[in-house]
PDB file of C-alpha atoms and ligand atoms in Angstrom:
ATOM      1  CA  MET X   2     131.721 123.985 109.333  1.00 97.00           C
ATOM      2  CA  THR X   3     129.477 123.275 112.128  1.00 98.00           C
ATOM      3  CA  GLY X   4     130.325 124.390 115.627  1.00 98.00           C
ATOM      4  CA  ASN X   5     130.820 120.565 116.605  1.00 98.00           C
ATOM      5  CA  GLU X   6     133.186 120.123 113.863  1.00 98.00           C
ATOM      6  CA  LEU X   7     135.166 123.160 114.706  1.00 98.00           C
ATOM      7  CA  ARG X   8     135.815 122.061 118.063  1.00 98.00           C
ATOM      8  CA  LYS X   9     136.899 118.582 116.869  1.00 98.00           C
ATOM      9  CA  LYS X  10     139.165 120.350 114.426  1.00 98.00           C
ATOM     10  CA  PHE X  11     140.710 122.368 117.135  1.00 98.00           C
ATOM     11  CA  LEU X  12     141.314 119.427 119.496  1.00 98.00           C
ATOM     12  CA  GLN X  13     142.603 117.109 116.704  1.00 98.00           C
ATOM     13  CA  PHE X  14     144.946 119.847 115.604  1.00 98.00           C
ATOM     14  CA  PHE X  15     146.381 120.151 118.874  1.00 98.00           C
ATOM     15  CA  ALA X  16     146.684 116.414 119.378  1.00 98.00           C
ATOM     16  CA  SER X  17     148.654 116.389 116.339  1.00 98.00           C
ATOM     17  CA  LYS X  18     151.119 118.884 118.293  1.00 98.00           C
ATOM     18  CA  ASN X  19     151.585 116.442 121.060  1.00 98.00           C
ATOM     19  CA  HIS X  20     148.761 117.617 123.296  1.00 98.00           C
ATOM     20  CA  LEU X  21     146.576 115.453 125.648  1.00 98.00           C
ATOM     21  CA  VAL X  22     143.164 116.153 124.937  1.00 98.00           C
ATOM     22  CA  LEU X  23     140.888 116.200 127.992  1.00 98.00           C
ATOM     23  CA  PRO X  24     137.183 116.699 128.454  1.00 98.00           C
ATOM     24  CA  SER X  25     135.610 120.013 129.726  1.00 98.00           C
ATOM     25  CA  TYR X  26     135.895 120.437 133.603  1.00 98.00           C
ATOM     26  CA  SER X  27     132.779 121.145 135.502  1.00 98.00           C
ATOM     27  CA  LEU X  28     131.668 124.625 135.837  1.00 98.00           C
ATOM     28  CA  ILE X  29     132.175 124.274 139.640  1.00 98.00           C
ATOM     29  CA  PRO X  30     135.963 124.931 140.834  1.00 97.00           C
ATOM     30  CA  GLU X  31     137.634 122.186 142.718  1.00 95.00           C
ATOM     31  CA  ASP X  32     139.420 123.489 145.490  1.00 91.00           C
ATOM     32  CA  ASP X  33     139.479 127.036 144.446  1.00 91.00           C
ATOM     33  CA  PRO X  34     137.863 129.535 146.662  1.00 90.00           C
ATOM     34  CA  THR X  35     138.816 132.478 144.574  1.00 89.00           C
ATOM     35  CA  LEU X  36     136.432 131.644 141.880  1.00 92.00           C
ATOM     36  CA  LEU X  37     132.641 131.247 141.880  1.00 95.00           C
ATOM     37  CA  MET X  38     132.639 129.561 138.495  1.00 96.00           C
ATOM     38  CA  ILE X  39     135.057 128.378 135.754  1.00 97.00           C
ATOM     39  CA  GLY X  40     135.502 131.426 133.536  1.00 96.00           C
ATOM     40  CA  ALA X  41     138.349 130.509 131.525  1.00 96.00           C
ATOM     41  CA  GLY X  42     140.073 127.461 129.880  1.00 97.00           C
ATOM     42  CA  MET X  43     143.141 127.895 132.099  1.00 96.00           C
ATOM     43  CA  ALA X  44     141.122 128.064 135.596  1.00 95.00           C
ATOM     44  CA  PRO X  45     141.297 124.268 136.208  1.00 96.00           C
ATOM     45  CA  PHE X  46     144.695 124.342 135.617  1.00 96.00           C
ATOM     46  CA  LYS X  47     146.071 126.928 138.034  1.00 94.00           C
ATOM     47  CA  PRO X  48     147.975 124.461 140.065  1.00 94.00           C
ATOM     48  CA  PHE X  49     149.681 123.199 137.066  1.00 95.00           C
ATOM     49  CA  PHE X  50     150.679 126.746 136.073  1.00 93.00           C
ATOM     50  CA  THR X  51     152.300 127.469 139.495  1.00 89.00           C
ATOM     51  CA  GLY X  52     153.876 124.237 139.852  1.00 89.00           C
ATOM     52  CA  LYS X  53     152.043 123.168 142.879  1.00 92.00           C
ATOM     53  CA  MET X  54     150.666 120.227 141.187  1.00 95.00           C
ATOM     54  CA  LYS X  55     152.399 118.222 138.256  1.00 96.00           C
ATOM     55  CA  PRO X  56     150.269 117.930 135.118  1.00 97.00           C
ATOM     56  CA  PRO X  57     149.485 114.561 133.435  1.00 97.00           C
ATOM     57  CA  GLN X  58     151.403 116.024 130.625  1.00 98.00           C
ATOM     58  CA  PRO X  59     153.230 119.083 129.697  1.00 98.00           C
ATOM     59  CA  ARG X  60     150.688 120.179 126.936  1.00 98.00           C
ATOM     60  CA  ILE X  61     147.037 120.074 127.215  1.00 98.00           C
ATOM     61  CA  ALA X  62     144.013 121.005 125.115  1.00 98.00           C
ATOM     62  CA  THR X  63     140.644 121.328 125.884  1.00 98.00           C
ATOM     63  CA  SER X  64     137.225 122.893 125.046  1.00 98.00           C
ATOM     64  CA  GLN X  65     136.039 124.390 128.327  1.00 98.00           C
ATOM     65  CA  LYS X  66     132.670 125.441 129.383  1.00 98.00           C
ATOM     66  CA  CYS X  67     132.819 128.763 130.593  1.00 98.00           C
ATOM     67  CA  VAL X  68     130.359 131.276 132.502  1.00 97.00           C
ATOM     68  CA  ARG X  69     131.217 134.677 132.683  1.00 95.00           C
ATOM     69  CA  THR X  70     128.497 137.283 134.012  1.00 93.00           C
ATOM     70  CA  GLY X  71     130.671 140.380 133.461  1.00 92.00           C
ATOM     71  CA  ASP X  72     129.326 140.939 130.231  1.00 90.00           C
ATOM     72  CA  ILE X  73     125.513 140.396 130.880  1.00 94.00           C
ATOM     73  CA  GLU X  74     124.402 143.630 130.032  1.00 93.00           C
ATOM     74  CA  ASN X  75     125.823 143.212 126.558  1.00 95.00           C
ATOM     75  CA  VAL X  76     124.454 139.770 126.057  1.00 96.00           C
ATOM     76  CA  GLY X  77     122.009 140.248 122.982  1.00 96.00           C
ATOM     77  CA  ARG X  78     123.115 143.787 122.167  1.00 95.00           C
ATOM     78  CA  THR X  79     126.480 142.908 120.551  1.00 94.00           C
ATOM     79  CA  ALA X  80     126.789 139.917 118.222  1.00 95.00           C
ATOM     80  CA  ARG X  81     129.622 138.315 120.599  1.00 95.00           C
ATOM     81  CA  HIS X  82     128.814 138.334 124.183  1.00 96.00           C
ATOM     82  CA  HIS X  83     127.506 135.624 126.388  1.00 97.00           C
ATOM     83  CA  THR X  84     127.246 134.527 129.791  1.00 98.00           C
ATOM     84  CA  PHE X  85     127.962 130.954 128.531  1.00 98.00           C
ATOM     85  CA  PHE X  86     130.375 130.081 126.032  1.00 98.00           C
ATOM     86  CA  GLU X  87     133.126 127.496 125.157  1.00 98.00           C
ATOM     87  CA  MET X  88     136.701 128.401 125.187  1.00 98.00           C
ATOM     88  CA  LEU X  89     139.173 126.424 123.083  1.00 98.00           C
ATOM     89  CA  GLY X  90     142.434 126.504 124.565  1.00 98.00           C
ATOM     90  CA  ASN X  91     145.764 124.785 124.148  1.00 98.00           C
ATOM     91  CA  PHE X  92     148.158 124.969 127.200  1.00 98.00           C
ATOM     92  CA  SER X  93     151.774 124.284 128.077  1.00 98.00           C
ATOM     93  CA  PHE X  94     153.038 124.010 131.683  1.00 97.00           C
ATOM     94  CA  GLY X  95     156.665 124.740 131.381  1.00 96.00           C
ATOM     95  CA  ASP X  96     157.077 123.314 127.821  1.00 97.00           C
ATOM     96  CA  TYR X  97     156.667 125.458 124.743  1.00 97.00           C
ATOM     97  CA  PHE X  98     156.436 129.098 124.927  1.00 96.00           C
ATOM     98  CA  LYS X  99     155.739 132.220 122.659  1.00 97.00           C
ATOM     99  CA  LYS X 100     157.294 131.043 119.373  1.00 98.00           C
ATOM    100  CA  GLU X 101     155.285 127.657 119.155  1.00 98.00           C
ATOM    101  CA  ALA X 102     152.225 128.986 120.437  1.00 98.00           C
ATOM    102  CA  ILE X 103     152.269 131.979 117.938  1.00 98.00           C
ATOM    103  CA  ALA X 104     153.110 129.634 115.128  1.00 98.00           C
ATOM    104  CA  TRP X 105     150.383 127.350 115.650  1.00 98.00           C
ATOM    105  CA  ALA X 106     147.618 129.652 116.290  1.00 98.00           C
ATOM    106  CA  TRP X 107     148.804 131.409 113.168  1.00 98.00           C
ATOM    107  CA  GLU X 108     149.079 127.804 111.208  1.00 98.00           C
ATOM    108  CA  PHE X 109     145.550 126.924 112.442  1.00 98.00           C
ATOM    109  CA  VAL X 110     143.367 129.950 111.618  1.00 98.00           C
ATOM    110  CA  THR X 111     145.106 130.361 108.201  1.00 98.00           C
ATOM    111  CA  GLU X 112     145.689 126.835 107.092  1.00 98.00           C
ATOM    112  CA  HIS X 113     143.215 124.682 108.638  1.00 98.00           C
ATOM    113  CA  LEU X 114     140.266 127.540 109.155  1.00 98.00           C
ATOM    114  CA  GLY X 115     141.230 129.067 105.847  1.00 98.00           C
ATOM    115  CA  LEU X 116     140.787 132.507 107.355  1.00 98.00           C
ATOM    116  CA  PRO X 117     141.988 135.405 105.048  1.00 97.00           C
ATOM    117  CA  GLU X 118     145.516 136.408 106.324  1.00 97.00           C
ATOM    118  CA  ASP X 119     144.956 140.114 105.073  1.00 97.00           C
ATOM    119  CA  LYS X 120     142.020 140.618 107.646  1.00 98.00           C
ATOM    120  CA  LEU X 121     143.750 139.527 110.392  1.00 98.00           C
ATOM    121  CA  TRP X 122     145.101 141.985 113.194  1.00 98.00           C
ATOM    122  CA  ILE X 123     147.356 141.165 116.202  1.00 98.00           C
ATOM    123  CA  THR X 124     147.737 142.977 119.336  1.00 98.00           C
ATOM    124  CA  ILE X 125     150.534 142.541 121.775  1.00 98.00           C
ATOM    125  CA  HIS X 126     151.639 144.048 125.086  1.00 97.00           C
ATOM    126  CA  THR X 127     153.100 147.487 124.809  1.00 97.00           C
ATOM    127  CA  LYS X 128     156.499 146.091 126.126  1.00 95.00           C
ATOM    128  CA  ASP X 129     156.594 142.834 124.385  1.00 96.00           C
ATOM    129  CA  ASP X 130     159.316 143.322 121.683  1.00 97.00           C
ATOM    130  CA  GLU X 131     159.898 139.433 121.927  1.00 96.00           C
ATOM    131  CA  ALA X 132     156.095 138.822 120.461  1.00 98.00           C
ATOM    132  CA  PHE X 133     156.307 141.592 117.978  1.00 98.00           C
ATOM    133  CA  GLU X 134     159.653 140.039 116.470  1.00 98.00           C
ATOM    134  CA  ILE X 135     157.928 136.821 116.112  1.00 98.00           C
ATOM    135  CA  TRP X 136     154.686 138.107 114.498  1.00 98.00           C
ATOM    136  CA  HIS X 137     156.714 139.985 112.247  1.00 98.00           C
ATOM    137  CA  LYS X 138     159.888 138.474 111.406  1.00 98.00           C
ATOM    138  CA  ASP X 139     158.886 134.693 111.639  1.00 98.00           C
ATOM    139  CA  ILE X 140     155.066 134.780 110.660  1.00 98.00           C
ATOM    140  CA  GLY X 141     155.886 137.869 108.402  1.00 97.00           C
ATOM    141  CA  LEU X 142     153.006 139.989 109.335  1.00 97.00           C
ATOM    142  CA  PRO X 143     153.403 143.783 108.451  1.00 97.00           C
ATOM    143  CA  ALA X 144     154.541 145.788 111.331  1.00 98.00           C
ATOM    144  CA  ASP X 145     151.360 147.986 110.850  1.00 97.00           C
ATOM    145  CA  ARG X 146     148.985 145.393 111.728  1.00 97.00           C
ATOM    146  CA  ILE X 147     150.553 144.583 114.869  1.00 98.00           C
ATOM    147  CA  ILE X 148     149.056 146.944 117.616  1.00 98.00           C
ATOM    148  CA  ARG X 149     150.654 147.283 121.108  1.00 98.00           C
ATOM    149  CA  MET X 150     148.460 147.910 124.119  1.00 97.00           C
ATOM    150  CA  GLU X 151     148.877 148.640 127.537  1.00 96.00           C
ATOM    151  CA  ASP X 152     146.004 146.418 128.797  1.00 95.00           C
ATOM    152  CA  ASN X 153     147.370 143.358 127.159  1.00 97.00           C
ATOM    153  CA  PHE X 154     147.919 141.523 130.261  1.00 97.00           C
ATOM    154  CA  TRP X 155     145.562 138.388 131.276  1.00 95.00           C
ATOM    155  CA  GLU X 156     144.801 137.662 134.990  1.00 91.00           C
ATOM    156  CA  ILE X 157     141.755 136.270 136.651  1.00 81.00           C
ATOM    157  CA  GLY X 158     142.073 137.088 140.516  1.00 81.00           C
ATOM    158  CA  PRO X 159     145.245 135.988 142.222  1.00 87.00           C
ATOM    159  CA  GLY X 160     147.278 133.313 140.358  1.00 89.00           C
ATOM    160  CA  PRO X 161     149.097 132.529 137.172  1.00 92.00           C
ATOM    161  CA  CYS X 162     149.055 135.680 134.740  1.00 94.00           C
ATOM    162  CA  GLY X 163     150.923 137.310 132.029  1.00 96.00           C
ATOM    163  CA  PRO X 164     151.268 139.522 128.972  1.00 97.00           C
ATOM    164  CA  CYS X 165     149.013 138.608 126.124  1.00 98.00           C
ATOM    165  CA  SER X 166     148.873 138.570 122.490  1.00 98.00           C
ATOM    166  CA  GLU X 167     145.154 138.649 120.752  1.00 98.00           C
ATOM    167  CA  LEU X 168     143.987 137.682 116.926  1.00 98.00           C
ATOM    168  CA  TYR X 169     141.456 139.805 115.394  1.00 98.00           C
ATOM    169  CA  ILE X 170     139.442 139.472 112.361  1.00 98.00           C
ATOM    170  CA  ASP X 171     138.482 142.558 110.448  1.00 97.00           C
ATOM    171  CA  LEU X 172     134.873 141.574 109.372  1.00 97.00           C
ATOM    172  CA  GLY X 173     134.181 144.854 107.351  1.00 95.00           C
ATOM    173  CA  GLU X 174     133.341 148.454 107.390  1.00 94.00           C
ATOM    174  CA  ASP X 175     129.440 147.306 107.091  1.00 93.00           C
ATOM    175  CA  ARG X 176     129.633 145.737 110.465  1.00 93.00           C
ATOM    176  CA  GLY X 177     131.373 148.700 112.292  1.00 94.00           C
ATOM    177  CA  CYS X 178     130.024 151.772 113.956  1.00 94.00           C
ATOM    178  CA  GLY X 179     131.367 153.989 111.328  1.00 94.00           C
ATOM    179  CA  LYS X 180     133.131 156.475 113.858  1.00 96.00           C
ATOM    180  CA  PRO X 181     136.614 157.755 112.199  1.00 93.00           C
ATOM    181  CA  ASP X 182     138.629 156.231 115.241  1.00 94.00           C
ATOM    182  CA  CYS X 183     136.932 152.682 114.803  1.00 96.00           C
ATOM    183  CA  ALA X 184     140.127 150.368 115.013  1.00 95.00           C
ATOM    184  CA  VAL X 185     141.204 147.281 116.768  1.00 96.00           C
ATOM    185  CA  GLY X 186     139.942 147.557 120.366  1.00 92.00           C
ATOM    186  CA  CYS X 187     136.625 149.398 119.248  1.00 94.00           C
ATOM    187  CA  ASN X 188     133.605 147.960 121.236  1.00 90.00           C
ATOM    188  CA  CYS X 189     131.623 147.798 118.005  1.00 93.00           C
ATOM    189  CA  ASP X 190     131.390 144.509 115.916  1.00 92.00           C
ATOM    190  CA  ARG X 191     133.765 145.365 113.150  1.00 96.00           C
ATOM    191  CA  TYR X 192     136.974 143.964 114.721  1.00 97.00           C
ATOM    192  CA  LEU X 193     136.176 140.684 116.104  1.00 97.00           C
ATOM    193  CA  GLU X 194     138.754 139.120 118.795  1.00 97.00           C
ATOM    194  CA  ILE X 195     138.643 135.490 118.196  1.00 98.00           C
ATOM    195  CA  TRP X 196     141.994 134.134 120.142  1.00 98.00           C
ATOM    196  CA  ASN X 197     143.768 135.169 123.185  1.00 98.00           C
ATOM    197  CA  LEU X 198     147.331 133.932 123.664  1.00 98.00           C
ATOM    198  CA  VAL X 199     148.605 134.609 127.497  1.00 98.00           C
ATOM    199  CA  PHE X 200     152.316 134.234 128.026  1.00 97.00           C
ATOM    200  CA  THR X 201     151.764 133.095 131.506  1.00 95.00           C
ATOM    201  CA  GLN X 202     154.901 133.965 133.457  1.00 92.00           C
ATOM    202  CA  PHE X 203     153.789 135.690 136.717  1.00 94.00           C
ATOM    203  CA  ASP X 204     152.036 134.475 139.865  1.00 93.00           C
ATOM    204  CA  ARG X 205     149.929 137.194 141.455  1.00 94.00           C
ATOM    205  CA  ASP X 206     149.182 137.040 145.192  1.00 92.00           C
ATOM    206  CA  GLU X 207     146.098 138.367 147.116  1.00 91.00           C
ATOM    207  CA  ALA X 208     148.398 141.464 147.903  1.00 93.00           C
ATOM    208  CA  GLY X 209     148.856 142.318 144.233  1.00 92.00           C
ATOM    209  CA  ASN X 210     152.596 141.336 143.797  1.00 94.00           C
ATOM    210  CA  TYR X 211     153.886 139.464 140.598  1.00 94.00           C
ATOM    211  CA  THR X 212     156.488 137.186 141.218  1.00 94.00           C
ATOM    212  CA  PRO X 213     157.911 135.439 137.928  1.00 93.00           C
ATOM    213  CA  LEU X 214     157.277 131.851 137.569  1.00 92.00           C
ATOM    214  CA  ALA X 215     160.128 129.229 137.598  1.00 89.00           C
ATOM    215  CA  LYS X 216     158.641 127.892 134.406  1.00 91.00           C
ATOM    216  CA  LYS X 217     157.179 129.997 131.604  1.00 94.00           C
ATOM    217  CA  ASN X 218     153.813 128.603 130.469  1.00 96.00           C
ATOM    218  CA  ILE X 219     151.095 129.085 127.605  1.00 98.00           C
ATOM    219  CA  ASP X 220     147.505 129.502 128.156  1.00 98.00           C
ATOM    220  CA  THR X 221     145.392 130.199 124.995  1.00 98.00           C
ATOM    221  CA  GLY X 222     141.586 131.054 124.652  1.00 98.00           C
ATOM    222  CA  ALA X 223     139.687 130.730 121.245  1.00 98.00           C
ATOM    223  CA  GLY X 224     135.807 131.416 121.536  1.00 98.00           C
ATOM    224  CA  LEU X 225     134.244 128.750 119.804  1.00 98.00           C
ATOM    225  CA  GLU X 226     130.941 130.464 119.045  1.00 98.00           C
ATOM    226  CA  ARG X 227     132.698 133.753 117.788  1.00 98.00           C
ATOM    227  CA  ILE X 228     135.019 131.491 115.074  1.00 98.00           C
ATOM    228  CA  ALA X 229     131.963 129.421 114.369  1.00 98.00           C
ATOM    229  CA  SER X 230     130.156 132.892 113.214  1.00 98.00           C
ATOM    230  CA  VAL X 231     132.924 133.944 111.042  1.00 98.00           C
ATOM    231  CA  LEU X 232     133.246 130.466 109.415  1.00 98.00           C
ATOM    232  CA  GLN X 233     129.427 130.427 108.838  1.00 98.00           C
ATOM    233  CA  ASN X 234     129.371 133.795 107.696  1.00 97.00           C
ATOM    234  CA  LYS X 235     126.785 134.881 110.133  1.00 97.00           C
ATOM    235  CA  ARG X 236     126.488 138.151 111.600  1.00 94.00           C
ATOM    236  CA  SER X 237     126.212 137.131 114.895  1.00 96.00           C
ATOM    237  CA  ASN X 238     127.041 134.213 117.271  1.00 98.00           C
ATOM    238  CA  PHE X 239     123.405 133.684 117.889  1.00 98.00           C
ATOM    239  CA  GLU X 240     122.870 132.814 114.271  1.00 98.00           C
ATOM    240  CA  THR X 241     125.289 129.894 114.357  1.00 98.00           C
ATOM    241  CA  ASP X 242     124.241 126.065 114.719  1.00 98.00           C
ATOM    242  CA  LEU X 243     125.425 126.485 118.188  1.00 98.00           C
ATOM    243  CA  LEU X 244     122.792 128.850 119.230  1.00 98.00           C
ATOM    244  CA  PHE X 245     119.825 129.479 116.472  1.00 98.00           C
ATOM    245  CA  PRO X 246     118.184 126.212 117.242  1.00 98.00           C
ATOM    246  CA  ILE X 247     117.189 127.610 120.688  1.00 98.00           C
ATOM    247  CA  ILE X 248     115.928 130.768 118.908  1.00 98.00           C
ATOM    248  CA  GLU X 249     113.702 129.026 116.498  1.00 98.00           C
ATOM    249  CA  ARG X 250     112.125 126.751 119.231  1.00 98.00           C
ATOM    250  CA  THR X 251     111.612 130.043 121.355  1.00 98.00           C
ATOM    251  CA  CYS X 252     110.010 131.718 118.176  1.00 98.00           C
ATOM    252  CA  ARG X 253     107.690 128.681 117.866  1.00 98.00           C
ATOM    253  CA  VAL X 254     106.813 128.770 121.783  1.00 97.00           C
ATOM    254  CA  ALA X 255     106.251 132.396 121.860  1.00 97.00           C
ATOM    255  CA  GLY X 256     104.635 133.027 118.512  1.00 98.00           C
ATOM    256  CA  VAL X 257     107.094 135.525 117.309  1.00 98.00           C
ATOM    257  CA  ALA X 258     109.505 135.760 114.355  1.00 98.00           C
ATOM    258  CA  TYR X 259     113.066 136.427 114.389  1.00 98.00           C
ATOM    259  CA  GLY X 260     114.540 139.415 112.405  1.00 97.00           C
ATOM    260  CA  GLN X 261     111.606 141.407 112.458  1.00 97.00           C
ATOM    261  CA  SER X 262     112.012 143.900 115.303  1.00 97.00           C
ATOM    262  CA  GLU X 263     115.173 144.725 117.034  1.00 96.00           C
ATOM    263  CA  LYS X 264     113.441 144.706 120.478  1.00 97.00           C
ATOM    264  CA  THR X 265     111.872 141.165 119.875  1.00 98.00           C
ATOM    265  CA  ASP X 266     115.559 139.853 118.466  1.00 98.00           C
ATOM    266  CA  VAL X 267     117.527 141.189 121.554  1.00 97.00           C
ATOM    267  CA  SER X 268     115.109 139.158 124.027  1.00 98.00           C
ATOM    268  CA  LEU X 269     115.240 136.210 121.677  1.00 98.00           C
ATOM    269  CA  LYS X 270     119.079 136.341 122.067  1.00 98.00           C
ATOM    270  CA  VAL X 271     119.180 136.861 125.786  1.00 98.00           C
ATOM    271  CA  ILE X 272     116.693 134.078 126.275  1.00 98.00           C
ATOM    272  CA  ALA X 273     119.083 131.722 124.200  1.00 98.00           C
ATOM    273  CA  ASP X 274     122.185 132.952 125.758  1.00 98.00           C
ATOM    274  CA  HIS X 275     120.526 132.376 129.378  1.00 98.00           C
ATOM    275  CA  ALA X 276     119.038 129.021 128.396  1.00 97.00           C
ATOM    276  CA  ARG X 277     122.339 127.609 127.571  1.00 97.00           C
ATOM    277  CA  SER X 278     124.103 129.056 130.872  1.00 98.00           C
ATOM    278  CA  LEU X 279     121.062 127.751 132.872  1.00 98.00           C
ATOM    279  CA  THR X 280     121.318 124.407 131.330  1.00 98.00           C
ATOM    280  CA  VAL X 281     124.955 123.730 131.828  1.00 98.00           C
ATOM    281  CA  MET X 282     124.909 125.171 135.521  1.00 98.00           C
ATOM    282  CA  ILE X 283     122.094 122.745 136.521  1.00 98.00           C
ATOM    283  CA  ALA X 284     123.912 119.863 134.646  1.00 98.00           C
ATOM    284  CA  ASP X 285     127.081 120.525 136.566  1.00 98.00           C
ATOM    285  CA  GLY X 286     124.857 120.344 139.727  1.00 98.00           C
ATOM    286  CA  ILE X 287     124.172 123.966 140.908  1.00 98.00           C
ATOM    287  CA  LEU X 288     120.787 124.846 141.943  1.00 97.00           C
ATOM    288  CA  PRO X 289     118.889 127.841 142.568  1.00 96.00           C
ATOM    289  CA  SER X 290     119.915 129.455 146.028  1.00 97.00           C
ATOM    290  CA  ASN X 291     120.162 133.055 148.027  1.00 97.00           C
ATOM    291  CA  GLU X 292     124.304 132.916 147.936  1.00 96.00           C
ATOM    292  CA  GLY X 293     127.282 132.064 145.857  1.00 95.00           C
ATOM    293  CA  ARG X 294     126.667 130.120 142.439  1.00 96.00           C
ATOM    294  CA  GLY X 295     123.162 129.146 143.209  1.00 97.00           C
ATOM    295  CA  TYR X 296     122.425 132.861 143.352  1.00 97.00           C
ATOM    296  CA  VAL X 297     124.186 133.585 139.967  1.00 97.00           C
ATOM    297  CA  LEU X 298     121.977 130.829 138.593  1.00 97.00           C
ATOM    298  CA  ARG X 299     118.801 132.188 140.269  1.00 97.00           C
ATOM    299  CA  ARG X 300     119.618 135.818 138.915  1.00 96.00           C
ATOM    300  CA  VAL X 301     120.125 134.523 135.464  1.00 97.00           C
ATOM    301  CA  LEU X 302     117.013 132.502 135.351  1.00 97.00           C
ATOM    302  CA  ARG X 303     115.024 135.489 136.538  1.00 96.00           C
ATOM    303  CA  ARG X 304     116.619 137.794 133.926  1.00 95.00           C
ATOM    304  CA  ALA X 305     115.610 135.132 131.194  1.00 95.00           C
ATOM    305  CA  VAL X 306     112.043 135.040 132.682  1.00 95.00           C
ATOM    306  CA  ARG X 307     111.771 138.698 132.452  1.00 93.00           C
TER     307      ARG X 307
HETATM  308  N1  LIG K1050     142.855 132.975 130.100  1.00 63.30           N
HETATM  309  C1  LIG K1050     142.789 133.715 128.583  1.00 63.30           C
HETATM  310  C2  LIG K1050     141.388 134.211 128.500  1.00 63.30           C
HETATM  311  O1  LIG K1050     140.426 133.724 129.111  1.00 63.30           O
HETATM  312  C3  LIG K1050     143.306 132.765 127.506  1.00 63.30           C
HETATM  313  O2  LIG K1050     142.705 131.593 127.750  1.00 63.30           O
HETATM  314  O3  LIG K1050     141.190 135.105 127.479  1.00 63.30           O
END
């Protein structure tokens, strides 16, 4: 399945569950001084979650262009980190909640993508017994594949946030670090997080207070490039059809080959990642400058050149 087919399949699946499919928003946030750039599918929808604005429909799905520079040092060194990626997401604004979000995520990955059930692992927030019950009783997952984690709480600056539940796939021992304590949550490439389901039920203010929202919401984010790597049986996102053509082109321009030296491969991956980021940033109207978004662009460009 190509990356484009996967994106389409996701959006069609959620359209069949009565979601309004919208195109990706620009990387430049509208009326949100707390964010430099859109870094999650939910970011353009913050006023819908808090109830400040009414959404066109209570269910929406998107494939959102995202830039996140927090992982920039990992880019090219792991199979899965990027500065630019696409986040597939389904959102509920005061409509469905945990039960449906979990059931549909499971239906999509097992029935529509055909991922093997026995390789899938789940994390939940330590105190989220409701999510545990749904995964264990409704879905039928064995209790030992549902892991409680204290930091399963998702937020991006002030605004809507809540506990979350993640889907991981075990890619096999030979992809791991081999350490005796390697498990879900390890930084190596064995257990790959493919989807995060956020149960958005609080609003965090600037002072750090969490106020329960009048209506509970759903915000999910699945990594297009990560799932493509699993479906295409590639050892890294960079080898999927979404990124590899850039590496091939760079090889021709630079007169080098991929897969011969680790150092060159890291450089090729950094160039591929940064070239995508730069292209989309510029297409969305960001230009190099000494401050704000333009400075991020300038730094990414300098890094790619270096
Ligand atoms: N907001 C969550 C994330 O970015 C899920 O969409 O992971």
